Structures are given as C-alpha cells and as structure tokens.
PDB file of C-alpha atoms in Angstrom:
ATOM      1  CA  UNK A 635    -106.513  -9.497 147.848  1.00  0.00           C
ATOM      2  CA  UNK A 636    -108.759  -6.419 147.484  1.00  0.00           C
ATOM      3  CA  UNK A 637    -106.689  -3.417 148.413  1.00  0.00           C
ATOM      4  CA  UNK A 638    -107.977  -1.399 145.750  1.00  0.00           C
ATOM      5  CA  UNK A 639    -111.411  -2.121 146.320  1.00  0.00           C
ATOM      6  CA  UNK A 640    -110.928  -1.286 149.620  1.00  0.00           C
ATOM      7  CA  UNK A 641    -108.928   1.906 149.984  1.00  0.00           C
ATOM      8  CA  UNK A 642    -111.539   2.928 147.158  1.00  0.00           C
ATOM      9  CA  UNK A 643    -113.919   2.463 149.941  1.00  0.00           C
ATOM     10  CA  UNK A 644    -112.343   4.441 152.363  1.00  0.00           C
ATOM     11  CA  UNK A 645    -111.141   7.319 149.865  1.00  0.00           C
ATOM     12  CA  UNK A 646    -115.165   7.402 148.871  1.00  0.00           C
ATOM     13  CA  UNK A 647    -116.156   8.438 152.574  1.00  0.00           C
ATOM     14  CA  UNK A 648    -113.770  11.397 152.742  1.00  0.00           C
ATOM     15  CA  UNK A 649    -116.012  14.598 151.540  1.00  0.00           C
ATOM     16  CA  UNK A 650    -114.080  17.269 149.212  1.00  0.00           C
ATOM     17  CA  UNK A 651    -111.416  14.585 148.296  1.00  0.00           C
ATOM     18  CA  UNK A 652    -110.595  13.801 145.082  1.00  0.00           C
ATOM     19  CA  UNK A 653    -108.487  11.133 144.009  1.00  0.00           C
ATOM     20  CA  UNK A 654    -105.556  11.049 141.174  1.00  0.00           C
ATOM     21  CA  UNK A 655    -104.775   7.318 140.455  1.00  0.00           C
ATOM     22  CA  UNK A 656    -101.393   6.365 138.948  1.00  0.00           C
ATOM     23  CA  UNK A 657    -101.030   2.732 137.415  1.00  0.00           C
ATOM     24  CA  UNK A 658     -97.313   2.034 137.789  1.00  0.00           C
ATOM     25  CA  UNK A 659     -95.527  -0.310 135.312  1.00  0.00           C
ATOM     26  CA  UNK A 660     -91.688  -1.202 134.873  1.00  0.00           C
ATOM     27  CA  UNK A 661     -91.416   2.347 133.025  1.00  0.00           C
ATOM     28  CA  UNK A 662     -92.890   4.932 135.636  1.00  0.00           C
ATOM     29  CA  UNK A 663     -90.704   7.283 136.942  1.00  0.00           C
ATOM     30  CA  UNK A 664     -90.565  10.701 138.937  1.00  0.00           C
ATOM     31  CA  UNK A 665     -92.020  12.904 135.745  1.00  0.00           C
ATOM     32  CA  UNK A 666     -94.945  10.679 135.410  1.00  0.00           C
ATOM     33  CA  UNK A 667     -95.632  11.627 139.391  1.00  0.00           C
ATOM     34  CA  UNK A 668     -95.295  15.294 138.586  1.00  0.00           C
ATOM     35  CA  UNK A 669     -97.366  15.759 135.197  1.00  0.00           C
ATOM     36  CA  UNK A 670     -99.870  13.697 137.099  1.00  0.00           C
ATOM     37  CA  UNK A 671     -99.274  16.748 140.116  1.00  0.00           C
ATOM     38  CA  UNK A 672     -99.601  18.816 137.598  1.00  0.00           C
ATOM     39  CA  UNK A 673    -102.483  17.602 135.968  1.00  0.00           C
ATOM     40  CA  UNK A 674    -104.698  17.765 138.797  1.00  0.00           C
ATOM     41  CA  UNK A 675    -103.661  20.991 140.810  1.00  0.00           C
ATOM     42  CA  UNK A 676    -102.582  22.900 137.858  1.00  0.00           C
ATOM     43  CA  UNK A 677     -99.691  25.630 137.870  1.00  0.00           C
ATOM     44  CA  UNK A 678     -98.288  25.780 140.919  1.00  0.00           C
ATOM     45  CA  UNK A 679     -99.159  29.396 142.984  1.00  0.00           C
ATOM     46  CA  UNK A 680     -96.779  31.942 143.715  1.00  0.00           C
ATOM     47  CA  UNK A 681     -96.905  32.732 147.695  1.00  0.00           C
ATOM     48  CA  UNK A 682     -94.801  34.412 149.965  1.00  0.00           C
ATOM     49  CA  UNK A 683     -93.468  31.065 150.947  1.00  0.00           C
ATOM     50  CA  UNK A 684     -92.308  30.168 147.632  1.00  0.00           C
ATOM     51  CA  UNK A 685     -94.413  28.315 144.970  1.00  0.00           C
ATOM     52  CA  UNK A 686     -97.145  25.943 146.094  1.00  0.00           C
ATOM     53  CA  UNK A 687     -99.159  23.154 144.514  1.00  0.00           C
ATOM     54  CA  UNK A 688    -102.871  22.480 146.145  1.00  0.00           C
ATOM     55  CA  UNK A 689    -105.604  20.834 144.376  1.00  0.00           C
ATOM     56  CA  UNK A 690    -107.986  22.219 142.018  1.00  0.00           C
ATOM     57  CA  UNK A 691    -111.250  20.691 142.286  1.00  0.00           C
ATOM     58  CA  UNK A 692    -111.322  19.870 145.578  1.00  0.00           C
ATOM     59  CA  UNK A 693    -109.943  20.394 149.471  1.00  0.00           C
ATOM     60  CA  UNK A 694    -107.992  17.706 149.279  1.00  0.00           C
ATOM     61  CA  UNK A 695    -106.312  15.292 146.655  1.00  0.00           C
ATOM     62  CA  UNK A 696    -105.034  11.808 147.309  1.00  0.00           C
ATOM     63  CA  UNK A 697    -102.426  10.491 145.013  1.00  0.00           C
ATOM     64  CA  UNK A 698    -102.682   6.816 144.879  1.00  0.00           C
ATOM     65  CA  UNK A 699     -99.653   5.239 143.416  1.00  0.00           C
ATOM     66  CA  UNK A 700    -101.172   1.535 142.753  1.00  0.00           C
ATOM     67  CA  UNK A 701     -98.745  -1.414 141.846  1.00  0.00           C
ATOM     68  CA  UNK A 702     -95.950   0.910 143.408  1.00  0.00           C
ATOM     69  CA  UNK A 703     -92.827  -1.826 143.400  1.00  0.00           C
ATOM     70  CA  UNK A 704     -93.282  -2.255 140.147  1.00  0.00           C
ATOM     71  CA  UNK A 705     -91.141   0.072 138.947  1.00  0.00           C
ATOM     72  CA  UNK A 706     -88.193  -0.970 137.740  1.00  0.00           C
ATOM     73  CA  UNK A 707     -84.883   0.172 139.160  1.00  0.00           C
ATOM     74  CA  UNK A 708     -81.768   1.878 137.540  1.00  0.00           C
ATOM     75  CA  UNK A 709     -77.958   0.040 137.206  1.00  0.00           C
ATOM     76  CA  UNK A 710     -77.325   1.914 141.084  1.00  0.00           C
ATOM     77  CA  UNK A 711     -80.546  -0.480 141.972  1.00  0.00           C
ATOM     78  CA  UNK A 712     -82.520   2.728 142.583  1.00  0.00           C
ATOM     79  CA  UNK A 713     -86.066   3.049 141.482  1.00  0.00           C
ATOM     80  CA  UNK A 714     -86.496   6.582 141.130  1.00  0.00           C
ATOM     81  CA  UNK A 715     -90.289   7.083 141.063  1.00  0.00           C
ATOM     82  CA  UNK A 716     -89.692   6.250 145.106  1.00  0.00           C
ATOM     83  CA  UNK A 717     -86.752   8.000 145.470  1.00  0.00           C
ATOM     84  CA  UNK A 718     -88.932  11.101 144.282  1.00  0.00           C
ATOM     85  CA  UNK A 719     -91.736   9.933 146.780  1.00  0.00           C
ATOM     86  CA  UNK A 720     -88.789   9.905 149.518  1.00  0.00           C
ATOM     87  CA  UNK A 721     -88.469  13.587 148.580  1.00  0.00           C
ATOM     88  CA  UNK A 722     -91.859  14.587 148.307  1.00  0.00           C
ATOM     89  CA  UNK A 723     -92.353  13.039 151.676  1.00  0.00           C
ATOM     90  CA  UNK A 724     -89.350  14.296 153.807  1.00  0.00           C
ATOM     91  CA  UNK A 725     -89.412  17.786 152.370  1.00  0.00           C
ATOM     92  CA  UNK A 726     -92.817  18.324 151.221  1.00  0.00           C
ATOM     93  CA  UNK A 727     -91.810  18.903 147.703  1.00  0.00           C
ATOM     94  CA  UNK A 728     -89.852  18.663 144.798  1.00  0.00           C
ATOM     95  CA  UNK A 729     -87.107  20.689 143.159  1.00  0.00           C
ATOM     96  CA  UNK A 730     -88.738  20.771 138.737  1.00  0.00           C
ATOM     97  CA  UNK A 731     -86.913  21.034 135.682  1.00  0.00           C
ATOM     98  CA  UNK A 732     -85.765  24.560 136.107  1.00  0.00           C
ATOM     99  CA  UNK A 733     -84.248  24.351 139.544  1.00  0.00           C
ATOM    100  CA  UNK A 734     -87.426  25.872 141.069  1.00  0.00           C
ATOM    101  CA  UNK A 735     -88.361  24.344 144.424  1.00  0.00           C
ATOM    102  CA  UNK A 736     -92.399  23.085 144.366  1.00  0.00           C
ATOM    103  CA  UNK A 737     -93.907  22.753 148.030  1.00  0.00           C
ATOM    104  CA  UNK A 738     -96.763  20.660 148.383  1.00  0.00           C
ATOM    105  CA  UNK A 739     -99.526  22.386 150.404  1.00  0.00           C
ATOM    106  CA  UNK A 740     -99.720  20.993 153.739  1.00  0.00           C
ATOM    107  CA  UNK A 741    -102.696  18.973 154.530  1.00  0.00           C
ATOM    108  CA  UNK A 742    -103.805  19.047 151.584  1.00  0.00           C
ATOM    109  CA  UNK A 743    -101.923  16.567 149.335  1.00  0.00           C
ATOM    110  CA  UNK A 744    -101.399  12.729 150.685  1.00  0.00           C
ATOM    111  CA  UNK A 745     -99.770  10.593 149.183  1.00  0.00           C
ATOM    112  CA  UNK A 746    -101.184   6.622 149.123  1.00  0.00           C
ATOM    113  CA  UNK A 747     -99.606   3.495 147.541  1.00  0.00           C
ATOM    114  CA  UNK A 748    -100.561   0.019 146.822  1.00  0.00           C
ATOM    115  CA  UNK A 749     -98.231  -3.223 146.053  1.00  0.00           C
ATOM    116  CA  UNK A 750     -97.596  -6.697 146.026  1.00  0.00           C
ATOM    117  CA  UNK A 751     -95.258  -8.549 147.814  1.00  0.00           C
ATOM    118  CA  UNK A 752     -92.201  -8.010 146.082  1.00  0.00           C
ATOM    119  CA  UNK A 753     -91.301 -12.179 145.378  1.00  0.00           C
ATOM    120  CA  UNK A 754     -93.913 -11.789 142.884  1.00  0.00           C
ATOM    121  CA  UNK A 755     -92.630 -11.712 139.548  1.00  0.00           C
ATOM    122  CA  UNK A 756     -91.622  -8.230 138.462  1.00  0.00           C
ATOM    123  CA  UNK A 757     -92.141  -6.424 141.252  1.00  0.00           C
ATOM    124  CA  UNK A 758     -88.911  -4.956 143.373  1.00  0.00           C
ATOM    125  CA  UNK A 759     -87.699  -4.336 146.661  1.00  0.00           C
ATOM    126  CA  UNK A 760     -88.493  -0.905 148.371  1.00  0.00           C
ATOM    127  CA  UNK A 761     -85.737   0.668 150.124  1.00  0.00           C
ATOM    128  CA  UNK A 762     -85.952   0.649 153.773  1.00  0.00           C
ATOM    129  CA  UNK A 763     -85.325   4.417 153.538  1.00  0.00           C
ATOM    130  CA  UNK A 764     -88.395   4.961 152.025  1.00  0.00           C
ATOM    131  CA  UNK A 765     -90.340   2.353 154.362  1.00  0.00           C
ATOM    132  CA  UNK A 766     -89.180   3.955 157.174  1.00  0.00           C
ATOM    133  CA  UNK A 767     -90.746   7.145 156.241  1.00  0.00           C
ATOM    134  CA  UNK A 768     -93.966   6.013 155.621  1.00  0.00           C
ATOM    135  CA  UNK A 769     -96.368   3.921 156.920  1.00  0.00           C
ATOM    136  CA  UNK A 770     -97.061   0.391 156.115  1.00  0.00           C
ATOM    137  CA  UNK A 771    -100.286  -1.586 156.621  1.00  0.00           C
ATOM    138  CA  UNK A 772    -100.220  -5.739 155.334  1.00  0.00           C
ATOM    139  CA  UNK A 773    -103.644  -7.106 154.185  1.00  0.00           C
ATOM    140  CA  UNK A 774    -102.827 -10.762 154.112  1.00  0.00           C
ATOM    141  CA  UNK A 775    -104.743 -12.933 151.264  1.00  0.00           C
ATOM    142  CA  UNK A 776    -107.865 -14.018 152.341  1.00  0.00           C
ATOM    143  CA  UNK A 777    -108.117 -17.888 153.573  1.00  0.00           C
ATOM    144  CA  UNK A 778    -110.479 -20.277 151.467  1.00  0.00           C
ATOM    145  CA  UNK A 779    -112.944 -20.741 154.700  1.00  0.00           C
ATOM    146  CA  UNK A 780    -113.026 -16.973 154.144  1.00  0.00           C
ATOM    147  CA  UNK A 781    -113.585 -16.639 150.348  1.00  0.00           C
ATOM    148  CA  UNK A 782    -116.450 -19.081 150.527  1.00  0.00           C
ATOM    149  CA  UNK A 783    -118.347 -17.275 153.270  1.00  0.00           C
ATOM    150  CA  UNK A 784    -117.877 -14.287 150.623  1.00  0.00           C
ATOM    151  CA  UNK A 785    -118.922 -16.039 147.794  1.00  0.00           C
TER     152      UNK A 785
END
C-alpha cells in the first residue's frame, strides 16, 4: 500500500540523514542488524562512557528494517532479529561477540520498520513486548474509488 514510497518521502526531507535499508527475509537475524551498524558508522568510538556507535557520513542515520515480520522465528517461537531490536531499543545498545557493551549514540541513530499484516503468508507475529516499546502507525490499503482518482 505504499509505505516505502512514503516513509522514503519523509526520510528525503530530513537534512544530514542518511538512510541504511535492510530487506528482511525468513533468514535475517540480529548479526545482519549489526554488520549493517557496522557498515555504516564504522568501529565503534572509545568514550568515557564506554564505546559508542554514531554515523559516519552524516548527523543522523535511520535504520529502516523493511518487511520486518518476516523473519522467521526459532523452536521457543522467538524471532531474534526483534528480540535484538527490543534490546537496542530499551537499552540503547547491544552487548557484541566479545562481551563488549555497544551504546548507540543518542539522537542520533533511529530505528524504523516496515511490515505486512502478519495473516499474509510468511510473515509472523510480533511480540507484544516489542510493540509495546515502539510505536505503531497502520496505513490501511487504499479503496478502489481511491486508486482510480490516483491513476
């Protein structure tokens, strides 16, 4: 129903904001999330705070998660690619492979997600831990009256 096209739009009027698009599929999970961190903020900094991530290029960076109930959750019925965004969200970071705990720069990294609804094929229920974190916003499909003022 357009939501790419249109949170392209509104990402497009922020100035210094860059934006780091991930394409979930049945397969993503939390290391996809941080080599795409990675990627686009580099090594994180050393600060007296501990280490920090911030983006490279740019002020900001929004990381758009699109097709995020795709996923496809573990035996425990846990999709970890949101159970990572749980953590990201609630302590703003992430603990990586050696232990070492990775804030997230406040402010500066937000965190965006697309999906269908999830009694479309393949897609999966998001926990209502996670939804209760975030914030949701339904764009219902468009009605044919609608479609053919469009078109």
């Amino acid at each position: 129903c357009g939501k790419a096209l249109l949170l392209q739009h509104a990402f497009a009027s922020q100035r210094s904001t860059s934006v780091a698009v991930i394409n979930c599929s049945a397969q993503t999970n939390a290391k996809h999330a941080m080599q795409k961190l990675t990627q686009v903020c580099g090594q994180p900094v050393s600060t007296n705070e501990g280490r920090v991530l911030r983006p490279r290029d740019s002020e900001r960076l929004v990381l758009y998660f699109k097709d995020l109930n795709l996923p496809h959750p573990d035996k425990y019925d846990t999709i970890q690619l949101i159970s990572f965004l749980q953590q990201l969200i609630t302590f703003r970071g992430y603990y990586d492979e050696s232990l070492e705990f990775i804030r997230l720069e406040p402010g500066r990294i937000q965190i965006v997600g697309s999906m269908n609804p999830s009694t479309t094929v393949g897609r999966h229920v998001l926990t209502s831990r996670f939804t209760a974190i975030v914030r949701v916003a339904c764009a219902a499909y468009p009605e044919r009256m609608q479609l053919q003022t469009v078109f």
